[in-house]
Amino acid sequence: MAQEEKVLVVERKVLEEVGEFEGLAFDVERYLGKIFVQGVPRFMPRFQAEKDPSYKQIIPYVIMACNGKYLSYVRGTR
């Protein structure tokens, strides 16, 4: 039996308080004090998070740079 995949979510209303966005947000400081408070972020099954519009998935990204070069990769499917 495969383990159910869980994703990190926050309630959409929490993001609306500080300014909701789509895609990448580079001004992360404004979100940290609201999102990373005990009890606010939580994990829920992916299928539930994708069907419930009252939750927003937190998908972390990292930009790695060294001497003017950037690491890149293509997200694939399994």
mmCIF file of C-alpha atoms in Angstrom:
data_model
loop_
_atom_site.group_PDB
_atom_site.id
_atom_site.type_symbol
_atom_site.label_atom_id
_atom_site.label_comp_id
_atom_site.label_asym_id
_atom_site.label_seq_id
_atom_site.Cartn_x
_atom_site.Cartn_y
_atom_site.Cartn_z
ATOM 1 C CA MET A 1 0.000 0.000 0.000
ATOM 2 C CA ALA A 2 1.511 3.328 -1.063
ATOM 3 C CA GLN A 3 1.804 6.092 1.496
ATOM 4 C CA GLU A 4 -0.475 9.048 0.886
ATOM 5 C CA GLU A 5 1.425 12.153 -0.303
ATOM 6 C CA LYS A 6 1.005 15.202 1.911
ATOM 7 C CA VAL A 7 1.699 18.832 1.037
ATOM 8 C CA LEU A 8 2.352 21.934 3.143
ATOM 9 C CA VAL A 9 -0.613 24.339 3.205
ATOM 10 C CA VAL A 10 -1.871 27.484 4.902
ATOM 11 C CA GLU A 11 -5.392 28.808 4.957
ATOM 12 C CA ARG A 12 -5.982 31.205 2.071
ATOM 13 C CA LYS A 13 -7.364 33.839 4.474
ATOM 14 C CA VAL A 14 -3.938 34.052 6.169
ATOM 15 C CA LEU A 15 -2.321 34.959 2.839
ATOM 16 C CA GLU A 16 -5.088 37.413 2.023
ATOM 17 C CA GLU A 17 -4.222 39.333 5.211
ATOM 18 C CA VAL A 18 -0.707 40.112 3.926
ATOM 19 C CA GLY A 19 -1.356 40.069 0.187
ATOM 20 C CA GLU A 20 -2.097 37.003 -1.866
ATOM 21 C CA PHE A 21 0.074 36.225 -4.896
ATOM 22 C CA GLU A 22 0.404 33.727 -7.739
ATOM 23 C CA GLY A 23 3.731 32.262 -8.774
ATOM 24 C CA LEU A 24 6.945 33.319 -7.043
ATOM 25 C CA ALA A 25 7.198 35.904 -4.278
ATOM 26 C CA PHE A 26 10.602 37.423 -3.601
ATOM 27 C CA ASP A 27 9.550 39.725 -0.756
ATOM 28 C CA VAL A 28 9.268 36.828 1.677
ATOM 29 C CA GLU A 29 9.818 38.894 4.826
ATOM 30 C CA ARG A 30 6.248 40.182 4.770
ATOM 31 C CA TYR A 31 4.904 36.606 4.824
ATOM 32 C CA LEU A 32 7.185 34.977 7.386
ATOM 33 C CA GLY A 33 5.533 36.498 10.458
ATOM 34 C CA LYS A 34 2.084 35.312 9.361
ATOM 35 C CA ILE A 35 2.796 31.967 7.751
ATOM 36 C CA PHE A 36 5.419 30.465 10.043
ATOM 37 C CA VAL A 37 3.493 30.803 13.278
ATOM 38 C CA GLN A 38 2.805 27.658 15.271
ATOM 39 C CA GLY A 39 -0.409 26.056 14.083
ATOM 40 C CA VAL A 40 -0.712 28.029 10.825
ATOM 41 C CA PRO A 41 1.170 25.828 8.345
ATOM 42 C CA ARG A 42 0.103 22.203 8.259
ATOM 43 C CA PHE A 43 0.331 19.141 6.091
ATOM 44 C CA MET A 44 -2.713 17.679 4.400
ATOM 45 C CA PRO A 45 -3.243 15.034 1.729
ATOM 46 C CA ARG A 46 -2.464 16.384 -1.741
ATOM 47 C CA PHE A 47 -5.844 15.361 -3.153
ATOM 48 C CA GLN A 48 -7.616 17.338 -0.423
ATOM 49 C CA ALA A 49 -5.416 20.445 -0.816
ATOM 50 C CA GLU A 50 -5.961 20.526 -4.571
ATOM 51 C CA LYS A 51 -9.754 20.362 -4.233
ATOM 52 C CA ASP A 52 -10.238 22.782 -1.311
ATOM 53 C CA PRO A 53 -9.856 26.441 -2.382
ATOM 54 C CA SER A 54 -9.731 27.618 1.237
ATOM 55 C CA TYR A 55 -6.137 26.296 1.426
ATOM 56 C CA LYS A 56 -3.057 27.361 -0.513
ATOM 57 C CA GLN A 57 -0.100 25.036 -1.077
ATOM 58 C CA ILE A 58 3.309 26.337 -0.099
ATOM 59 C CA ILE A 59 5.780 25.204 -2.749
ATOM 60 C CA PRO A 60 9.338 26.205 -1.864
ATOM 61 C CA TYR A 61 11.857 27.120 -4.539
ATOM 62 C CA VAL A 62 15.549 27.928 -4.230
ATOM 63 C CA ILE A 63 17.760 29.922 -6.574
ATOM 64 C CA MET A 64 21.365 28.772 -6.423
ATOM 65 C CA ALA A 65 24.012 31.032 -7.928
ATOM 66 C CA CYS A 66 27.804 30.922 -7.898
ATOM 67 C CA ASN A 67 30.167 33.194 -9.819
ATOM 68 C CA GLY A 68 27.423 34.346 -12.163
ATOM 69 C CA LYS A 69 26.211 30.817 -12.949
ATOM 70 C CA TYR A 70 22.809 29.477 -11.952
ATOM 71 C CA LEU A 71 21.720 25.955 -11.217
ATOM 72 C CA SER A 72 18.646 24.940 -13.181
ATOM 73 C CA TYR A 73 16.667 21.784 -13.599
ATOM 74 C CA VAL A 74 13.431 20.642 -15.188
ATOM 75 C CA ARG A 75 10.694 19.349 -12.929
ATOM 76 C CA GLY A 76 9.681 15.999 -14.236
ATOM 77 C CA THR A 77 6.948 13.501 -13.692
ATOM 78 C CA ARG A 78 7.397 10.195 -12.035
#
